Short mmCIF file of C-alpha atoms in Angstrom, two decimals:
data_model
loop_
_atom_site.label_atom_id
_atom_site.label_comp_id
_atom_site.label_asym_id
_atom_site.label_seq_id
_atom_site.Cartn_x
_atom_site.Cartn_y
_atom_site.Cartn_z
CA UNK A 210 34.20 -7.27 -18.15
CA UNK A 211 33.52 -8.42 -14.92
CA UNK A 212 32.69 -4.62 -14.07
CA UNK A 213 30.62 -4.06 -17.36
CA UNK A 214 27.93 -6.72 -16.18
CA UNK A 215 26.39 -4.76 -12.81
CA UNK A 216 26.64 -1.34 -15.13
CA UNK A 217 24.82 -3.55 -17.64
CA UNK A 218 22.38 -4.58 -15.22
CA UNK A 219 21.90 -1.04 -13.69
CA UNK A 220 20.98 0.24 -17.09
CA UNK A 221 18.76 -2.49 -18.34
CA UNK A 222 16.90 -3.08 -14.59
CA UNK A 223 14.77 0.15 -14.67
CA UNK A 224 13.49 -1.17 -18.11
CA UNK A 225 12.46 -3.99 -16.74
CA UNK A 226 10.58 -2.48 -13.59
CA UNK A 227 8.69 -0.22 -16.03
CA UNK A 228 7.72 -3.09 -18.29
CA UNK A 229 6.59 -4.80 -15.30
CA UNK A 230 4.53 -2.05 -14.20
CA UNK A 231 1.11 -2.45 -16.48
CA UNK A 232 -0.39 -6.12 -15.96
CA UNK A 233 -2.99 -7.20 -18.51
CA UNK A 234 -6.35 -7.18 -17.34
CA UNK A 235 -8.89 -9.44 -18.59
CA UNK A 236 -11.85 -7.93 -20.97
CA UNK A 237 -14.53 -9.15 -18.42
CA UNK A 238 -12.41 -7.39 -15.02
CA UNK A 239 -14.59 -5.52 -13.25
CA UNK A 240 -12.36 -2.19 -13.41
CA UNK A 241 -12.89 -2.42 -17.03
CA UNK A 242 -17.11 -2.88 -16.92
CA UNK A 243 -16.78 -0.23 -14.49
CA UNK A 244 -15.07 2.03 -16.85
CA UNK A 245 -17.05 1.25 -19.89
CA UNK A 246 -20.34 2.24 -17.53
CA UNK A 247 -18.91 5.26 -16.80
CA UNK A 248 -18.61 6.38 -19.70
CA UNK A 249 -21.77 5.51 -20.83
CA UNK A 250 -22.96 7.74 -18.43
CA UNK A 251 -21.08 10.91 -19.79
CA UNK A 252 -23.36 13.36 -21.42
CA UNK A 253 -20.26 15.80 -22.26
CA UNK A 254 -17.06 15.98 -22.24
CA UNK A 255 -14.08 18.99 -22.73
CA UNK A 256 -10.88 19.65 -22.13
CA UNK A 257 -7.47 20.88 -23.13
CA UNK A 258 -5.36 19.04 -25.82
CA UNK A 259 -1.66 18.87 -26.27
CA UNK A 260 -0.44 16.61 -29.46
CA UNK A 261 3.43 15.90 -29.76
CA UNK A 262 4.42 14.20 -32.82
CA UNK A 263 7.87 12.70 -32.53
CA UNK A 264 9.67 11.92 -36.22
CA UNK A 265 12.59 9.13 -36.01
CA UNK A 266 14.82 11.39 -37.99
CA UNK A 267 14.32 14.90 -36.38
CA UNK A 268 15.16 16.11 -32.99
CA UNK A 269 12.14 18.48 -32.58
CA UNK A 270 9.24 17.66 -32.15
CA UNK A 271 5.74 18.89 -33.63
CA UNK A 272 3.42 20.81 -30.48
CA UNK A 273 0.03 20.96 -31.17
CA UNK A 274 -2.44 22.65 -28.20
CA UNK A 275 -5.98 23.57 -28.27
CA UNK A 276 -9.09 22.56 -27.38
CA UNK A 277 -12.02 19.67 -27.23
CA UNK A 278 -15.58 19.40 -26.90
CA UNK A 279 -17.55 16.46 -27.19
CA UNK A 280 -21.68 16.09 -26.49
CA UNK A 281 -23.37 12.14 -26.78
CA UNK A 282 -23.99 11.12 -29.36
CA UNK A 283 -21.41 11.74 -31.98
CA UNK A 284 -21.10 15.14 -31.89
CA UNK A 285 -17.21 16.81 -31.34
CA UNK A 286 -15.29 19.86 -31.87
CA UNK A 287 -11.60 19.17 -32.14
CA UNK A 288 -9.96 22.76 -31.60
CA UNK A 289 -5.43 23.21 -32.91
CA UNK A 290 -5.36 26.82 -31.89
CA UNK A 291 -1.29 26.64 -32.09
CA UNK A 292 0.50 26.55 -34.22
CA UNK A 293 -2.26 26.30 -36.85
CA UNK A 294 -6.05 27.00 -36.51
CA UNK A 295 -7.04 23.54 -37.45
CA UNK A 296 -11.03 22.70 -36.36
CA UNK A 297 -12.63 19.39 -36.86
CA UNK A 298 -16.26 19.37 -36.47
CA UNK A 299 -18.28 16.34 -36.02
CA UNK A 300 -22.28 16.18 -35.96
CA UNK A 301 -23.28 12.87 -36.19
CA UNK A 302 -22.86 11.85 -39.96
CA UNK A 303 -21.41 14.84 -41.03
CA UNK A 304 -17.82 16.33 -40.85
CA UNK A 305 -16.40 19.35 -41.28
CA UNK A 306 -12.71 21.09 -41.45
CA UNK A 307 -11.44 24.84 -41.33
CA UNK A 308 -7.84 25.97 -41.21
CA UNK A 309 -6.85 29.37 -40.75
CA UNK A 310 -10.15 30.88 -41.47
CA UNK A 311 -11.33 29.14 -44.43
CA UNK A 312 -13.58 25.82 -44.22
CA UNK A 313 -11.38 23.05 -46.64
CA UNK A 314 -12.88 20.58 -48.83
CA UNK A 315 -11.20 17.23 -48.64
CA UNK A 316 -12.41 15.38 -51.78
CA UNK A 317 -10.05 12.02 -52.34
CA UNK A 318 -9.37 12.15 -48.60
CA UNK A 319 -12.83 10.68 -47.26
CA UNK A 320 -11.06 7.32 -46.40
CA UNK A 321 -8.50 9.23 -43.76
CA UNK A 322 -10.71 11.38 -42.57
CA UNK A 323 -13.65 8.96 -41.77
CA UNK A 324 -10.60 6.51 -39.50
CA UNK A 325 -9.71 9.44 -37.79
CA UNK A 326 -13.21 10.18 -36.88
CA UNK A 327 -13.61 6.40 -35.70
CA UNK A 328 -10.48 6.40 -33.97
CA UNK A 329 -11.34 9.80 -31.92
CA UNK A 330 -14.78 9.48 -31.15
CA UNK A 331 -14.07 6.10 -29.81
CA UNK A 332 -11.46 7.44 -27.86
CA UNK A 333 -13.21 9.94 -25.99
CA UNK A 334 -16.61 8.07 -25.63
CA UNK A 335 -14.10 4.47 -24.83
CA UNK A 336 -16.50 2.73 -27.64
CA UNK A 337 -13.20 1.86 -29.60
CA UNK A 338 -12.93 -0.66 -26.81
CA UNK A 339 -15.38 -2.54 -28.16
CA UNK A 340 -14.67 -2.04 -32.03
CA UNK A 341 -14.32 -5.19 -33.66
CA UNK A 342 -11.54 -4.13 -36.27
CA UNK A 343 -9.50 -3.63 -33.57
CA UNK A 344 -7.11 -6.56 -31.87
CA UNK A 345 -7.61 -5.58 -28.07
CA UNK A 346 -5.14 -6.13 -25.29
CA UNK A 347 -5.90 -4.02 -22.11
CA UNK A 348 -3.78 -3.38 -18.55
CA UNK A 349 -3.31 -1.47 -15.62
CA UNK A 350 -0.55 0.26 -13.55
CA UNK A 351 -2.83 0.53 -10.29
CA UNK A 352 -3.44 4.07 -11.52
CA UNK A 353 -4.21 4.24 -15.14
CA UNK A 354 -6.10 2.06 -17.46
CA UNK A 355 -5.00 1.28 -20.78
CA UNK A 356 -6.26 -0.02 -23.74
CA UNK A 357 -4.02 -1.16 -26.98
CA UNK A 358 -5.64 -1.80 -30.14
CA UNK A 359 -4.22 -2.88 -33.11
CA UNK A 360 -6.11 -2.62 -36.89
CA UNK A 361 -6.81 -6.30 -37.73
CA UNK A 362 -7.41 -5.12 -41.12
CA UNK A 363 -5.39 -4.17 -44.13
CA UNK A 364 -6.78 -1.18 -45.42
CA UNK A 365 -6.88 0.23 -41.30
CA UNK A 366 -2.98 -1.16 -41.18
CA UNK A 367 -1.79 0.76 -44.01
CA UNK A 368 -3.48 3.76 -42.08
CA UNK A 369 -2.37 3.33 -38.23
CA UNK A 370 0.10 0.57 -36.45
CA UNK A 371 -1.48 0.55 -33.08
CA UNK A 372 -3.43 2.99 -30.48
CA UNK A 373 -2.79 3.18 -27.21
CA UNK A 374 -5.57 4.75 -24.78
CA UNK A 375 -4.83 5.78 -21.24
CA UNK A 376 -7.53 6.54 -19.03
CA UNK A 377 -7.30 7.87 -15.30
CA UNK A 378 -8.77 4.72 -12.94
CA UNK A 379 -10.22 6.98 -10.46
CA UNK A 380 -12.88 8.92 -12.62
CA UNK A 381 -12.47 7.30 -15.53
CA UNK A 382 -10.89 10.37 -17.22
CA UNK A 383 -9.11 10.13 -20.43
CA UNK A 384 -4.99 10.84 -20.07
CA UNK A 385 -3.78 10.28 -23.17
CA UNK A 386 -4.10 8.57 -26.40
CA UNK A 387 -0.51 7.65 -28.18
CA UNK A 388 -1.29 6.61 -32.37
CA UNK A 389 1.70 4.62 -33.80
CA UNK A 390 2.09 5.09 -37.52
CA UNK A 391 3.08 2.29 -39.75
CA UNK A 392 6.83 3.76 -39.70
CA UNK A 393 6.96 3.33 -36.63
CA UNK A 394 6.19 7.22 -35.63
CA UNK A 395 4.45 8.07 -32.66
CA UNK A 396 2.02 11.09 -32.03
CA UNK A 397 0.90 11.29 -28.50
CA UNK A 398 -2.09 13.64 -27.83
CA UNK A 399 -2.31 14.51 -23.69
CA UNK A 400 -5.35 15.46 -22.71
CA UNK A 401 -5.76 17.69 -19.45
CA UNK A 402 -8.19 20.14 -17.05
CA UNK A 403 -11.03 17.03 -18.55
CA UNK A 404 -14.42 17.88 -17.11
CA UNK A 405 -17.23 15.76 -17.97
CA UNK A 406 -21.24 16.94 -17.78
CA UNK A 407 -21.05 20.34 -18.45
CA UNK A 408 -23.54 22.25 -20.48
CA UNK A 409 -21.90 22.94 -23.93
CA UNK A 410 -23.48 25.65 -26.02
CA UNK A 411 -24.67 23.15 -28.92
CA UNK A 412 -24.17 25.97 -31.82
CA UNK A 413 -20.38 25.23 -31.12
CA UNK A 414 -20.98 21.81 -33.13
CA UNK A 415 -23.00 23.47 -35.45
CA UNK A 416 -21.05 25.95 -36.89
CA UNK A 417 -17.28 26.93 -36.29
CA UNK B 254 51.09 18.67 -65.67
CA UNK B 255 48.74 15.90 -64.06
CA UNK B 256 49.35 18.25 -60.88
CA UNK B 257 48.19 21.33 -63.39
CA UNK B 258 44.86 19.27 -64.49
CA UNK B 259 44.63 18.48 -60.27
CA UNK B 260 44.08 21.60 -59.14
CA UNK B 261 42.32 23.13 -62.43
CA UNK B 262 39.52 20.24 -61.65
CA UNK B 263 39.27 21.30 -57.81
CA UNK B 264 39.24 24.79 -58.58
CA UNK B 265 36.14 23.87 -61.47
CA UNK B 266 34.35 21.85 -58.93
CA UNK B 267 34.49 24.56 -55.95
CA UNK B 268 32.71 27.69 -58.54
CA UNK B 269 30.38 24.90 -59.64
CA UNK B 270 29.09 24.36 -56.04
CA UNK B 271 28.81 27.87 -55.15
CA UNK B 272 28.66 30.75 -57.39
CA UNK B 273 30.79 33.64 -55.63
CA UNK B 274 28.59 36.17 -54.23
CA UNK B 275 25.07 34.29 -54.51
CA UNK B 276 23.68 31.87 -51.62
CA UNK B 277 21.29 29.53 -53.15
CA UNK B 278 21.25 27.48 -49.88
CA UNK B 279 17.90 26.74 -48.46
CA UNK B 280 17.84 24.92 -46.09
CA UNK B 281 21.62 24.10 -44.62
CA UNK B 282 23.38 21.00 -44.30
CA UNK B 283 22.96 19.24 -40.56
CA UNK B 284 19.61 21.44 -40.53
CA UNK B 285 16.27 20.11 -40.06
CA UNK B 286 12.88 22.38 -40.20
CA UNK B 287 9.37 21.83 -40.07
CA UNK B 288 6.83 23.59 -42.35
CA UNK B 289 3.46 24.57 -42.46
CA UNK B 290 2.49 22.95 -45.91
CA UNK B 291 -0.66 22.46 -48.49
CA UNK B 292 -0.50 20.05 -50.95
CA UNK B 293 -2.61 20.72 -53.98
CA UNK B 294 -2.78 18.05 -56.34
CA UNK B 295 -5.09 18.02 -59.08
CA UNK B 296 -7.69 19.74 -57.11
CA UNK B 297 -7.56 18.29 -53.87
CA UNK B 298 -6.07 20.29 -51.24
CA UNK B 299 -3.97 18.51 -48.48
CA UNK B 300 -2.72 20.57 -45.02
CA UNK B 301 -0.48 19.42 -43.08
CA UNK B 302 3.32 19.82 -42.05
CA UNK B 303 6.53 19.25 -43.57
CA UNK B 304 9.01 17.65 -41.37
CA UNK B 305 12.78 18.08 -43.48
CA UNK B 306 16.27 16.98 -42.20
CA UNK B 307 19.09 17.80 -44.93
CA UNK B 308 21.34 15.31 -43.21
CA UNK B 309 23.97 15.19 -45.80
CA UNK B 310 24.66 16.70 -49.54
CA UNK B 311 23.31 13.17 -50.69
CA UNK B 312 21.27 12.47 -48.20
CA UNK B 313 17.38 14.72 -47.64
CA UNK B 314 14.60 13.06 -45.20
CA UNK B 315 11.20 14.23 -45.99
CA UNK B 316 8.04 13.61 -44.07
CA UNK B 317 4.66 14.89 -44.66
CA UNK B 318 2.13 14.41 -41.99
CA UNK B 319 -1.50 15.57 -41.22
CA UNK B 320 -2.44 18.08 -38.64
CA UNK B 321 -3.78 15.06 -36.90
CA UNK B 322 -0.24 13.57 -36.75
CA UNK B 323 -0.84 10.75 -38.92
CA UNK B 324 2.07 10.21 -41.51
CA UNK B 325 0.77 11.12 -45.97
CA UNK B 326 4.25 10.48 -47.05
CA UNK B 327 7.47 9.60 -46.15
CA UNK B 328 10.66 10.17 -48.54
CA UNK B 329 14.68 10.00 -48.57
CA UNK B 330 16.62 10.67 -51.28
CA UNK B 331 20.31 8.95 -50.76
CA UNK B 332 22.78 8.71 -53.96
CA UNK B 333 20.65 10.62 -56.20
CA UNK B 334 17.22 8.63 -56.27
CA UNK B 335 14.14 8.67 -53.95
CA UNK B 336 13.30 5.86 -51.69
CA UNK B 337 9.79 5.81 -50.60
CA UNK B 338 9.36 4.68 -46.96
CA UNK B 339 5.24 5.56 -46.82
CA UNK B 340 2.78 7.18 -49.32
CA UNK B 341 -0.53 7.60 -48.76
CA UNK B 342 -3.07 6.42 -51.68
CA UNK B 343 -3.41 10.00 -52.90
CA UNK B 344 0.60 10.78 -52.88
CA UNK B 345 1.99 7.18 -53.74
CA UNK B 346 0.74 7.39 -57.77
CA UNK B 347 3.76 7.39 -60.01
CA UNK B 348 3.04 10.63 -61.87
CA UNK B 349 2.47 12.46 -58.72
CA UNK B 350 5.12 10.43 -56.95
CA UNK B 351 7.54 11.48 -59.58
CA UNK B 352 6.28 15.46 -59.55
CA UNK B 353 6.15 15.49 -55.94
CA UNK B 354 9.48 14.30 -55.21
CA UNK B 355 11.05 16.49 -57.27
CA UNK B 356 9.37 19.32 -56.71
CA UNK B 357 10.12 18.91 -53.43
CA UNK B 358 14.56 19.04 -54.46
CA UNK B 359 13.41 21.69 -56.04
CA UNK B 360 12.03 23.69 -53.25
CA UNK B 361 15.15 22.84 -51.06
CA UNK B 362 17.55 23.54 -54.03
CA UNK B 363 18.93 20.43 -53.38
CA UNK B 364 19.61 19.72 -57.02
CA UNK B 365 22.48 21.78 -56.34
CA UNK B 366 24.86 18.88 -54.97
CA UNK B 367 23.37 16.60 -57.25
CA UNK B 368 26.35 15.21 -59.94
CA UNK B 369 24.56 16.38 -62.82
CA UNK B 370 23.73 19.37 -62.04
CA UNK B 371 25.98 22.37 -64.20
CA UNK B 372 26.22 26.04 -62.94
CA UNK B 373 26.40 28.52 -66.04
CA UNK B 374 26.21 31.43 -64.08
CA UNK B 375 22.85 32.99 -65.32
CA UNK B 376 21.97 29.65 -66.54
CA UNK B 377 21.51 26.22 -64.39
CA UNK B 378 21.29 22.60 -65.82
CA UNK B 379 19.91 19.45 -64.27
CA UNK B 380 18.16 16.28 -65.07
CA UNK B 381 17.76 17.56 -68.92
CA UNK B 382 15.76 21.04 -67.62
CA UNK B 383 17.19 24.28 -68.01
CA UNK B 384 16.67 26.81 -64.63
CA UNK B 385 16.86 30.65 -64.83
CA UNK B 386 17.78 31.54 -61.04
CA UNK B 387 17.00 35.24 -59.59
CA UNK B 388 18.04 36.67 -57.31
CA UNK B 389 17.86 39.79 -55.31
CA UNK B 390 20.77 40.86 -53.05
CA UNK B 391 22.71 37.83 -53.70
CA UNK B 392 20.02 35.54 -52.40
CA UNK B 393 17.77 33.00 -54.67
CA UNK B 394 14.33 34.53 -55.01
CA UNK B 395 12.97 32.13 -57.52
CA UNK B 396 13.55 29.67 -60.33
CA UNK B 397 12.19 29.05 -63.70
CA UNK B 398 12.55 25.43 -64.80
CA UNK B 399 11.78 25.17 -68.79
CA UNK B 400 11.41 22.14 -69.45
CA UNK B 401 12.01 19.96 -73.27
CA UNK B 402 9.84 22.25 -75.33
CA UNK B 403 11.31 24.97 -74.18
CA UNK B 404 8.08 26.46 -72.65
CA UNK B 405 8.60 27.26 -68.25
CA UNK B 406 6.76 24.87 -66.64
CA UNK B 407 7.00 25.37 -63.21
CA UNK B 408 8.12 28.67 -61.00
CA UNK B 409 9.78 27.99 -57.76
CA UNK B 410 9.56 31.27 -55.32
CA UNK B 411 10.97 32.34 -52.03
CA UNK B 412 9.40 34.98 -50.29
CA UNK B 413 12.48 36.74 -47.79
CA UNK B 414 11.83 37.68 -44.90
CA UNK B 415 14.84 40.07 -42.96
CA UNK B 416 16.63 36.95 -42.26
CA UNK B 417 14.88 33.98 -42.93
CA UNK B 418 12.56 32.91 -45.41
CA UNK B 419 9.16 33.34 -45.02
CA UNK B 420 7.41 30.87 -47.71
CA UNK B 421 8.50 28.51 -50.43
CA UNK B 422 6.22 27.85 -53.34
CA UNK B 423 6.50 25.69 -56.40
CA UNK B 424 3.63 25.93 -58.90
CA UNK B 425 3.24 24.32 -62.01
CA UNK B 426 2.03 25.89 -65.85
CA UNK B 427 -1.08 24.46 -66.99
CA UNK B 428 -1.54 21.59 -64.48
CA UNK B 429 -3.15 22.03 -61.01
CA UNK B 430 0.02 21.16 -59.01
CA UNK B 431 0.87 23.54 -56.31
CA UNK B 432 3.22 23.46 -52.82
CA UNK B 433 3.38 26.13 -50.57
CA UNK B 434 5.91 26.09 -47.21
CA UNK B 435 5.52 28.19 -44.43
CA UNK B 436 8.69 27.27 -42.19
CA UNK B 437 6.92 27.12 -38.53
CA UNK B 438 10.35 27.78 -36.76
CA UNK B 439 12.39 30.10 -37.80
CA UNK B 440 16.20 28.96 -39.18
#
């Protein structure tokens, strides 16, 4: 026994440095104004995508990669080149899907489809910070900002748990956004190569 | 003669779980898959993946989830009735809860360690439908369920590839209810 309790300890103590590691920040810190203004001040952004979906009851996991491209205001092209073609197209009011080839209507799934524009525009342009459906909490590791929201209400809980938003401190780029289903599932979507006013060719929101 | 009735009973059960020759299996037990699925129900068309874990004979987890990760359904079926963890508005209404679910045994021929399901050879029985299996090479190529008037009312098919399959479809006569699998990793 008396040998079980440093084990014990050695197991459980790295748990407890990495929960100590993010510190809540308050909403009025000046790391957070300074990444809200930041953002503001993106015209564009694009980047690469990698989505991992984890299910409780498999081993593997689910790999999505592709592509995104996003131009202020409300406009975004959310590219799965692997292992479906899966494009979401966002121009302002309207939204658009294709999969494989063939642009899908999604009549009965409005509802699903106009959270998961909320929740990724306000993502990528951080105005999900400020949402007021959302409960915020928000923290920092020294290196990374994050942002957890939960749905305050019932219709948005049935629909997602929480959302977690990591963004880089130093240049304000988004890392990675992590969406907790109500089971408890978690699909984390890592965003990388993130470059932020860049000309995008606007026919790419346009059309697919 | 107890001893007789003993070992006539195993011998029953053993041809009733596998015909000799044919391999209706589908997805194996301790196997778990994800698929490439669309959903069409009653004219809406829903794209997304099939996550399946056939854990035990009695035990098959099901999750259906959008290519944006977010979870449409979540199923088990353990001791011969579905539990429903999560259903989205569209998927959680009893009549296509009830369709759904067991199109989806269907699919995975799980029926086939189900108690009541009967093995006539050419013939299959379960939960009061009659089934007309095919197959081609020893391996299950489809399934015609006929249901009580006798009419078929939905056709499950498995298109083989050299060895693996390469889709799974169920599709129902005379009511817009379709599933189509695409396994993403090969078993």
């Amino acid at each position: 026994m008396r040998n079980a309790i440093p084990f014990f300890l050695l197991l459980v103590f790295p748990l407890f440095l990495s929960a100590q590691d993010w510190k809540s920040v308050a909403a009025s810190d000046p790391m957070l104004t300074g990444l809200k203004s930041t953002l503001a001040g993106m015209s564009s952004i694009k980047g690469d995508i990698r989505q991992e979906k984890s299910f409780a009851f498999l081993t593997d996991k689910l790999v999505s990669t592709g592509v995104f491209l996003y131009q202020k205001e409300s406009k975004l092209r959310w590219e799965f080149k692997e292992p479906i073609e899966y494009i979401i197209l966002i121009n302002e009011n309207t939204m658009r899907l294709k999969e494989e080839g063939v642009e899908k209507k999604y009549k009965g799934m409005n509802q699903i489809l106009r959270q998961v524009k909320e929740i990724i525009l306000g993502c990528i342009d951080g105005s999900i910070m400020g949402n007021a459906n959302y409960k915020t909490v928000f923290s920092t590791d020294g290196k990374s900002i994050r942002i957890q929201l939960q749905p305050k209400e019932k219709n948005l809980k049935e629909f997602i748990q929480q959302i977690d938003v990591e963004f880089m401190k130093q240049g304000s780029i988004l890392k990675k956004v992590t969406l907790t289903d109500p089971s408890g599932d978690m699909t984390d979507i890592h965003f990388s190569n993130v470059q932020s006013n860049q000309k995008i060719n606007a026919a790419l929101f346009a059309d697919f | 003669m107890r001893l007789f009735l003993l070992i006539f009973s195993l011998l029953a059960t053993s041809v009733q779980a596998q015909a000799p020759g044919q391999d209706v299996e589908i997805l194996a037990r301790g196997k778990e898959a994800i698929y490439k699925a669309e959903f069409n129900v009653t004219g809406t068309s829903i794209n997304g993946f099939l996550a399946v874990q056939h854990k035990r004979n009695d035990v098959l987890h099901v999750e259906f989830t959008s290519p944006m990760g977010n979870n449409l359904l979540e199923i088990e079926w353990k001791r011969g009735k579905w539990k429903k963890i999560y259903a989205t508005k569209k998927l959680s209404g009893k009549l296509i809860f009830n369709m759904m679910t067991e199109d989806i045994l269907l699919l995975f021929a799980h029926y086939q360690y189900d108690n009541g399901f009967e093995d006539f050879g050419d013939e299959w029985k379960w939960n009061k439908k009659t089934m007309l299996p095919s197959f081609d090479e020893g391996k299950l190529t489809s399934v015609k369920i006929i249901g009580r008037r006798h009419h078929p009312s939905k056709t499950v098919k498995y298109k083989r590839g050299e060895d693996c399959i390469d889709e799974l479809s169920i599709d129902h006569q005379g009511f817009p209810f379709s599933i189509v699998l695409e396994p993403l990793k090969k078993k």
